[in-house]
Amino acid sequence: MSRQIRYLLHGQKLKYDDTQTPLYVTSQESTLWQKIGLQVLRQRGEAWRLLDPALVEFIPPAKRQQLGIESLQSEQVIKLIRDLGPECVEGSQLEPSERYELLSYLSSRPIHEDLWRSLRLHETIDGRLERIELNRVFLENPDFPLEPIYKVNL
């Protein structure tokens, strides 16, 4: 029965038998994590996994878990980015405040330093979005101290 309910929720005929892939639901209001999650899922060709919250609203939490429906929050989005790779986040589709929020979230958790460096969300003085690489100069971030060859103090 769960296969049929999942299919009813996502509506993808080719995914009818897929009962293992997590489905995601977001809160009713739009969030940064929903926006980035949808961007990443689209890049993967898996936008079908993001369910309309109105469809899931009356499903009890225990049944959601049984159906493989998870709440799309920060750590799920980070996992999706890691699975696909940092190129899946298109910084130009995010507002500067959204890029800052994502980078701030990552920098507050030391386990995400590699991802923080690899995302093309770090704005250069000429407005380009770049990743932090060797032989490049960036402003110092107190959360992730860079080696001397990377940083410049202002």
JSON list of C-alpha atoms in Angstrom, two decimals:
[
{"chain": "A", "resi": 1, "resn": "MET", "atom": "CA", "xyz": [0.00, 0.00, 0.00]},
{"chain": "A", "resi": 2, "resn": "SER", "atom": "CA", "xyz": [2.83, 2.43, 0.74]},
{"chain": "A", "resi": 3, "resn": "ARG", "atom": "CA", "xyz": [4.02, 2.14, -2.87]},
{"chain": "A", "resi": 4, "resn": "GLN", "atom": "CA", "xyz": [0.63, 3.34, -4.11]},
{"chain": "A", "resi": 5, "resn": "ILE", "atom": "CA", "xyz": [0.47, 6.23, -1.62]},
{"chain": "A", "resi": 6, "resn": "ARG", "atom": "CA", "xyz": [4.00, 7.34, -2.50]},
{"chain": "A", "resi": 7, "resn": "TYR", "atom": "CA", "xyz": [3.08, 7.26, -6.18]},
{"chain": "A", "resi": 8, "resn": "LEU", "atom": "CA", "xyz": [-0.04, 9.29, -5.49]},
{"chain": "A", "resi": 9, "resn": "LEU", "atom": "CA", "xyz": [2.12, 11.90, -3.76]},
{"chain": "A", "resi": 10, "resn": "HIS", "atom": "CA", "xyz": [4.94, 12.19, -6.30]},
{"chain": "A", "resi": 11, "resn": "GLY", "atom": "CA", "xyz": [3.11, 11.18, -9.49]},
{"chain": "A", "resi": 12, "resn": "GLN", "atom": "CA", "xyz": [6.15, 9.84, -11.37]},
{"chain": "A", "resi": 13, "resn": "LYS", "atom": "CA", "xyz": [5.21, 6.69, -13.27]},
{"chain": "A", "resi": 14, "resn": "LEU", "atom": "CA", "xyz": [8.84, 5.63, -13.71]},
{"chain": "A", "resi": 15, "resn": "LYS", "atom": "CA", "xyz": [9.37, 5.84, -9.95]},
{"chain": "A", "resi": 16, "resn": "TYR", "atom": "CA", "xyz": [6.35, 3.77, -8.99]},
{"chain": "A", "resi": 17, "resn": "ASP", "atom": "CA", "xyz": [8.43, 0.88, -7.65]},
{"chain": "A", "resi": 18, "resn": "ASP", "atom": "CA", "xyz": [10.96, 3.12, -5.92]},
{"chain": "A", "resi": 19, "resn": "THR", "atom": "CA", "xyz": [10.16, 2.89, -2.22]},
{"chain": "A", "resi": 20, "resn": "GLN", "atom": "CA", "xyz": [13.70, 3.56, -0.96]},
{"chain": "A", "resi": 21, "resn": "THR", "atom": "CA", "xyz": [14.43, 7.09, -2.25]},
{"chain": "A", "resi": 22, "resn": "PRO", "atom": "CA", "xyz": [13.46, 9.66, 0.37]},
{"chain": "A", "resi": 23, "resn": "LEU", "atom": "CA", "xyz": [10.70, 12.09, -0.49]},
{"chain": "A", "resi": 24, "resn": "TYR", "atom": "CA", "xyz": [10.84, 15.58, 0.97]},
{"chain": "A", "resi": 25, "resn": "VAL", "atom": "CA", "xyz": [8.31, 18.06, 2.26]},
{"chain": "A", "resi": 26, "resn": "THR", "atom": "CA", "xyz": [8.95, 21.65, 3.27]},
{"chain": "A", "resi": 27, "resn": "SER", "atom": "CA", "xyz": [7.16, 24.03, 5.54]},
{"chain": "A", "resi": 28, "resn": "GLN", "atom": "CA", "xyz": [4.34, 26.08, 4.07]},
{"chain": "A", "resi": 29, "resn": "GLU", "atom": "CA", "xyz": [6.44, 29.24, 3.88]},
{"chain": "A", "resi": 30, "resn": "SER", "atom": "CA", "xyz": [9.32, 29.46, 1.45]},
{"chain": "A", "resi": 31, "resn": "THR", "atom": "CA", "xyz": [12.75, 29.06, 2.99]},
{"chain": "A", "resi": 32, "resn": "LEU", "atom": "CA", "xyz": [16.35, 29.19, 1.85]},
{"chain": "A", "resi": 33, "resn": "TRP", "atom": "CA", "xyz": [16.65, 25.45, 2.34]},
{"chain": "A", "resi": 34, "resn": "GLN", "atom": "CA", "xyz": [13.60, 24.79, 0.21]},
{"chain": "A", "resi": 35, "resn": "LYS", "atom": "CA", "xyz": [15.00, 27.02, -2.54]},
{"chain": "A", "resi": 36, "resn": "ILE", "atom": "CA", "xyz": [18.43, 25.40, -2.53]},
{"chain": "A", "resi": 37, "resn": "GLY", "atom": "CA", "xyz": [16.98, 21.92, -2.09]},
{"chain": "A", "resi": 38, "resn": "LEU", "atom": "CA", "xyz": [14.73, 22.38, -5.11]},
{"chain": "A", "resi": 39, "resn": "GLN", "atom": "CA", "xyz": [17.67, 23.76, -7.13]},
{"chain": "A", "resi": 40, "resn": "VAL", "atom": "CA", "xyz": [19.79, 20.71, -6.25]},
{"chain": "A", "resi": 41, "resn": "LEU", "atom": "CA", "xyz": [16.97, 18.23, -6.89]},
{"chain": "A", "resi": 42, "resn": "ARG", "atom": "CA", "xyz": [16.28, 19.85, -10.28]},
{"chain": "A", "resi": 43, "resn": "GLN", "atom": "CA", "xyz": [19.95, 19.50, -11.22]},
{"chain": "A", "resi": 44, "resn": "ARG", "atom": "CA", "xyz": [19.70, 15.83, -10.34]},
{"chain": "A", "resi": 45, "resn": "GLY", "atom": "CA", "xyz": [16.47, 15.45, -12.34]},
{"chain": "A", "resi": 46, "resn": "GLU", "atom": "CA", "xyz": [14.71, 14.60, -9.09]},
{"chain": "A", "resi": 47, "resn": "ALA", "atom": "CA", "xyz": [12.42, 17.55, -8.45]},
{"chain": "A", "resi": 48, "resn": "TRP", "atom": "CA", "xyz": [9.61, 15.01, -8.15]},
{"chain": "A", "resi": 49, "resn": "ARG", "atom": "CA", "xyz": [10.97, 14.13, -4.69]},
{"chain": "A", "resi": 50, "resn": "LEU", "atom": "CA", "xyz": [9.88, 17.50, -3.27]},
{"chain": "A", "resi": 51, "resn": "LEU", "atom": "CA", "xyz": [6.22, 17.09, -2.36]},
{"chain": "A", "resi": 52, "resn": "ASP", "atom": "CA", "xyz": [3.59, 19.77, -2.10]},
{"chain": "A", "resi": 53, "resn": "PRO", "atom": "CA", "xyz": [3.13, 20.43, 1.65]},
{"chain": "A", "resi": 54, "resn": "ALA", "atom": "CA", "xyz": [-0.65, 20.54, 1.20]},
{"chain": "A", "resi": 55, "resn": "LEU", "atom": "CA", "xyz": [-0.61, 16.88, 0.09]},
{"chain": "A", "resi": 56, "resn": "VAL", "atom": "CA", "xyz": [1.29, 15.76, 3.17]},
{"chain": "A", "resi": 57, "resn": "GLU", "atom": "CA", "xyz": [-0.32, 18.05, 5.72]},
{"chain": "A", "resi": 58, "resn": "PHE", "atom": "CA", "xyz": [-2.70, 15.48, 7.22]},
{"chain": "A", "resi": 59, "resn": "ILE", "atom": "CA", "xyz": [-0.39, 12.46, 7.13]},
{"chain": "A", "resi": 60, "resn": "PRO", "atom": "CA", "xyz": [0.61, 11.60, 10.72]},
{"chain": "A", "resi": 61, "resn": "PRO", "atom": "CA", "xyz": [4.36, 11.72, 11.49]},
{"chain": "A", "resi": 62, "resn": "ALA", "atom": "CA", "xyz": [4.62, 7.94, 12.01]},
{"chain": "A", "resi": 63, "resn": "LYS", "atom": "CA", "xyz": [3.03, 7.30, 8.61]},
{"chain": "A", "resi": 64, "resn": "ARG", "atom": "CA", "xyz": [5.33, 9.88, 6.99]},
{"chain": "A", "resi": 65, "resn": "GLN", "atom": "CA", "xyz": [8.31, 8.00, 8.32]},
{"chain": "A", "resi": 66, "resn": "GLN", "atom": "CA", "xyz": [6.89, 4.71, 7.05]},
{"chain": "A", "resi": 67, "resn": "LEU", "atom": "CA", "xyz": [6.41, 6.29, 3.58]},
{"chain": "A", "resi": 68, "resn": "GLY", "atom": "CA", "xyz": [9.96, 7.67, 3.54]},
{"chain": "A", "resi": 69, "resn": "ILE", "atom": "CA", "xyz": [8.89, 11.31, 3.73]},
{"chain": "A", "resi": 70, "resn": "GLU", "atom": "CA", "xyz": [11.40, 13.58, 5.42]},
{"chain": "A", "resi": 71, "resn": "SER", "atom": "CA", "xyz": [11.29, 17.25, 6.24]},
{"chain": "A", "resi": 72, "resn": "LEU", "atom": "CA", "xyz": [13.63, 19.13, 3.89]},
{"chain": "A", "resi": 73, "resn": "GLN", "atom": "CA", "xyz": [15.80, 21.05, 6.28]},
{"chain": "A", "resi": 74, "resn": "SER", "atom": "CA", "xyz": [19.37, 22.26, 6.35]},
{"chain": "A", "resi": 75, "resn": "GLU", "atom": "CA", "xyz": [21.17, 18.95, 6.91]},
{"chain": "A", "resi": 76, "resn": "GLN", "atom": "CA", "xyz": [19.13, 17.11, 4.26]},
{"chain": "A", "resi": 77, "resn": "VAL", "atom": "CA", "xyz": [20.00, 19.86, 1.75]},
{"chain": "A", "resi": 78, "resn": "ILE", "atom": "CA", "xyz": [23.69, 19.68, 2.72]},
{"chain": "A", "resi": 79, "resn": "LYS", "atom": "CA", "xyz": [23.60, 15.91, 2.17]},
{"chain": "A", "resi": 80, "resn": "LEU", "atom": "CA", "xyz": [22.02, 16.39, -1.27]},
{"chain": "A", "resi": 81, "resn": "ILE", "atom": "CA", "xyz": [24.74, 18.94, -2.17]},
{"chain": "A", "resi": 82, "resn": "ARG", "atom": "CA", "xyz": [27.46, 16.55, -1.02]},
{"chain": "A", "resi": 83, "resn": "ASP", "atom": "CA", "xyz": [25.90, 13.69, -3.02]},
{"chain": "A", "resi": 84, "resn": "LEU", "atom": "CA", "xyz": [25.77, 15.70, -6.25]},
{"chain": "A", "resi": 85, "resn": "GLY", "atom": "CA", "xyz": [28.79, 17.92, -5.72]},
{"chain": "A", "resi": 86, "resn": "PRO", "atom": "CA", "xyz": [29.24, 21.64, -5.04]},
{"chain": "A", "resi": 87, "resn": "GLU", "atom": "CA", "xyz": [28.64, 22.57, -8.69]},
{"chain": "A", "resi": 88, "resn": "CYS", "atom": "CA", "xyz": [24.95, 21.83, -8.18]},
{"chain": "A", "resi": 89, "resn": "VAL", "atom": "CA", "xyz": [24.46, 25.08, -6.24]},
{"chain": "A", "resi": 90, "resn": "GLU", "atom": "CA", "xyz": [24.12, 27.96, -8.67]},
{"chain": "A", "resi": 91, "resn": "GLY", "atom": "CA", "xyz": [25.07, 31.05, -6.70]},
{"chain": "A", "resi": 92, "resn": "SER", "atom": "CA", "xyz": [23.73, 33.44, -9.34]},
{"chain": "A", "resi": 93, "resn": "GLN", "atom": "CA", "xyz": [20.22, 32.13, -8.61]},
{"chain": "A", "resi": 94, "resn": "LEU", "atom": "CA", "xyz": [20.54, 33.12, -4.96]},
{"chain": "A", "resi": 95, "resn": "GLU", "atom": "CA", "xyz": [20.26, 36.57, -3.44]},
{"chain": "A", "resi": 96, "resn": "PRO", "atom": "CA", "xyz": [23.44, 37.83, -1.74]},
{"chain": "A", "resi": 97, "resn": "SER", "atom": "CA", "xyz": [21.71, 37.44, 1.65]},
{"chain": "A", "resi": 98, "resn": "GLU", "atom": "CA", "xyz": [20.85, 33.82, 0.80]},
{"chain": "A", "resi": 99, "resn": "ARG", "atom": "CA", "xyz": [24.45, 33.07, -0.20]},
{"chain": "A", "resi": 100, "resn": "TYR", "atom": "CA", "xyz": [25.60, 34.63, 3.06]},
{"chain": "A", "resi": 101, "resn": "GLU", "atom": "CA", "xyz": [23.09, 32.60, 5.08]},
{"chain": "A", "resi": 102, "resn": "LEU", "atom": "CA", "xyz": [24.22, 29.35, 3.45]},
{"chain": "A", "resi": 103, "resn": "LEU", "atom": "CA", "xyz": [27.91, 30.13, 3.95]},
{"chain": "A", "resi": 104, "resn": "SER", "atom": "CA", "xyz": [27.26, 31.22, 7.55]},
{"chain": "A", "resi": 105, "resn": "TYR", "atom": "CA", "xyz": [25.43, 27.98, 8.26]},
{"chain": "A", "resi": 106, "resn": "LEU", "atom": "CA", "xyz": [28.29, 25.95, 6.83]},
{"chain": "A", "resi": 107, "resn": "SER", "atom": "CA", "xyz": [30.96, 27.95, 8.64]},
{"chain": "A", "resi": 108, "resn": "SER", "atom": "CA", "xyz": [29.23, 27.37, 11.97]},
{"chain": "A", "resi": 109, "resn": "ARG", "atom": "CA", "xyz": [29.86, 23.62, 11.64]},
{"chain": "A", "resi": 110, "resn": "PRO", "atom": "CA", "xyz": [33.52, 22.55, 11.30]},
{"chain": "A", "resi": 111, "resn": "ILE", "atom": "CA", "xyz": [32.56, 19.30, 9.55]},
{"chain": "A", "resi": 112, "resn": "HIS", "atom": "CA", "xyz": [31.41, 21.40, 6.57]},
{"chain": "A", "resi": 113, "resn": "GLU", "atom": "CA", "xyz": [34.66, 23.34, 6.00]},
{"chain": "A", "resi": 114, "resn": "ASP", "atom": "CA", "xyz": [35.46, 21.45, 2.77]},
{"chain": "A", "resi": 115, "resn": "LEU", "atom": "CA", "xyz": [32.00, 22.18, 1.39]},
{"chain": "A", "resi": 116, "resn": "TRP", "atom": "CA", "xyz": [32.21, 25.83, 2.52]},
{"chain": "A", "resi": 117, "resn": "ARG", "atom": "CA", "xyz": [35.45, 26.22, 0.52]},
{"chain": "A", "resi": 118, "resn": "SER", "atom": "CA", "xyz": [34.21, 24.36, -2.56]},
{"chain": "A", "resi": 119, "resn": "LEU", "atom": "CA", "xyz": [30.95, 26.23, -3.21]},
{"chain": "A", "resi": 120, "resn": "ARG", "atom": "CA", "xyz": [31.09, 29.00, -5.82]},
{"chain": "A", "resi": 121, "resn": "LEU", "atom": "CA", "xyz": [29.46, 31.46, -3.45]},
{"chain": "A", "resi": 122, "resn": "HIS", "atom": "CA", "xyz": [32.45, 33.56, -2.36]},
{"chain": "A", "resi": 123, "resn": "GLU", "atom": "CA", "xyz": [32.16, 36.94, -4.04]},
{"chain": "A", "resi": 124, "resn": "THR", "atom": "CA", "xyz": [35.29, 38.54, -5.45]},
{"chain": "A", "resi": 125, "resn": "ILE", "atom": "CA", "xyz": [35.84, 42.31, -5.55]},
{"chain": "A", "resi": 126, "resn": "ASP", "atom": "CA", "xyz": [34.75, 42.33, -9.20]},
{"chain": "A", "resi": 127, "resn": "GLY", "atom": "CA", "xyz": [31.48, 40.56, -8.33]},
{"chain": "A", "resi": 128, "resn": "ARG", "atom": "CA", "xyz": [32.29, 37.05, -9.56]},
{"chain": "A", "resi": 129, "resn": "LEU", "atom": "CA", "xyz": [31.35, 34.05, -7.44]},
{"chain": "A", "resi": 130, "resn": "GLU", "atom": "CA", "xyz": [34.27, 31.71, -6.84]},
{"chain": "A", "resi": 131, "resn": "ARG", "atom": "CA", "xyz": [35.33, 28.80, -4.67]},
{"chain": "A", "resi": 132, "resn": "ILE", "atom": "CA", "xyz": [38.29, 29.07, -2.34]},
{"chain": "A", "resi": 133, "resn": "GLU", "atom": "CA", "xyz": [41.32, 27.47, -3.97]},
{"chain": "A", "resi": 134, "resn": "LEU", "atom": "CA", "xyz": [45.09, 27.45, -3.67]},
{"chain": "A", "resi": 135, "resn": "ASN", "atom": "CA", "xyz": [46.94, 30.54, -4.89]},
{"chain": "A", "resi": 136, "resn": "ARG", "atom": "CA", "xyz": [43.86, 32.74, -4.46]},
{"chain": "A", "resi": 137, "resn": "VAL", "atom": "CA", "xyz": [43.36, 35.52, -1.92]},
{"chain": "A", "resi": 138, "resn": "PHE", "atom": "CA", "xyz": [40.19, 35.84, 0.16]},
{"chain": "A", "resi": 139, "resn": "LEU", "atom": "CA", "xyz": [39.11, 37.76, 3.22]},
{"chain": "A", "resi": 140, "resn": "GLU", "atom": "CA", "xyz": [39.78, 35.96, 6.45]},
{"chain": "A", "resi": 141, "resn": "ASN", "atom": "CA", "xyz": [36.91, 34.02, 8.00]},
{"chain": "A", "resi": 142, "resn": "PRO", "atom": "CA", "xyz": [37.37, 33.59, 11.76]},
{"chain": "A", "resi": 143, "resn": "ASP", "atom": "CA", "xyz": [35.32, 30.37, 11.66]},
{"chain": "A", "resi": 144, "resn": "PHE", "atom": "CA", "xyz": [37.62, 28.70, 9.13]},
{"chain": "A", "resi": 145, "resn": "PRO", "atom": "CA", "xyz": [41.09, 30.22, 9.45]},
{"chain": "A", "resi": 146, "resn": "LEU", "atom": "CA", "xyz": [42.87, 29.98, 6.13]},
{"chain": "A", "resi": 147, "resn": "GLU", "atom": "CA", "xyz": [46.54, 29.24, 5.71]},
{"chain": "A", "resi": 148, "resn": "PRO", "atom": "CA", "xyz": [48.66, 32.38, 5.16]},
{"chain": "A", "resi": 149, "resn": "ILE", "atom": "CA", "xyz": [48.83, 31.92, 1.38]},
{"chain": "A", "resi": 150, "resn": "TYR", "atom": "CA", "xyz": [45.04, 32.19, 1.17]},
{"chain": "A", "resi": 151, "resn": "LYS", "atom": "CA", "xyz": [44.22, 35.25, 3.23]},
{"chain": "A", "resi": 152, "resn": "VAL", "atom": "CA", "xyz": [44.55, 38.96, 3.25]},
{"chain": "A", "resi": 153, "resn": "ASN", "atom": "CA", "xyz": [43.91, 41.07, 6.34]},
{"chain": "A", "resi": 154, "resn": "LEU", "atom": "CA", "xyz": [42.11, 44.39, 5.87]}
]
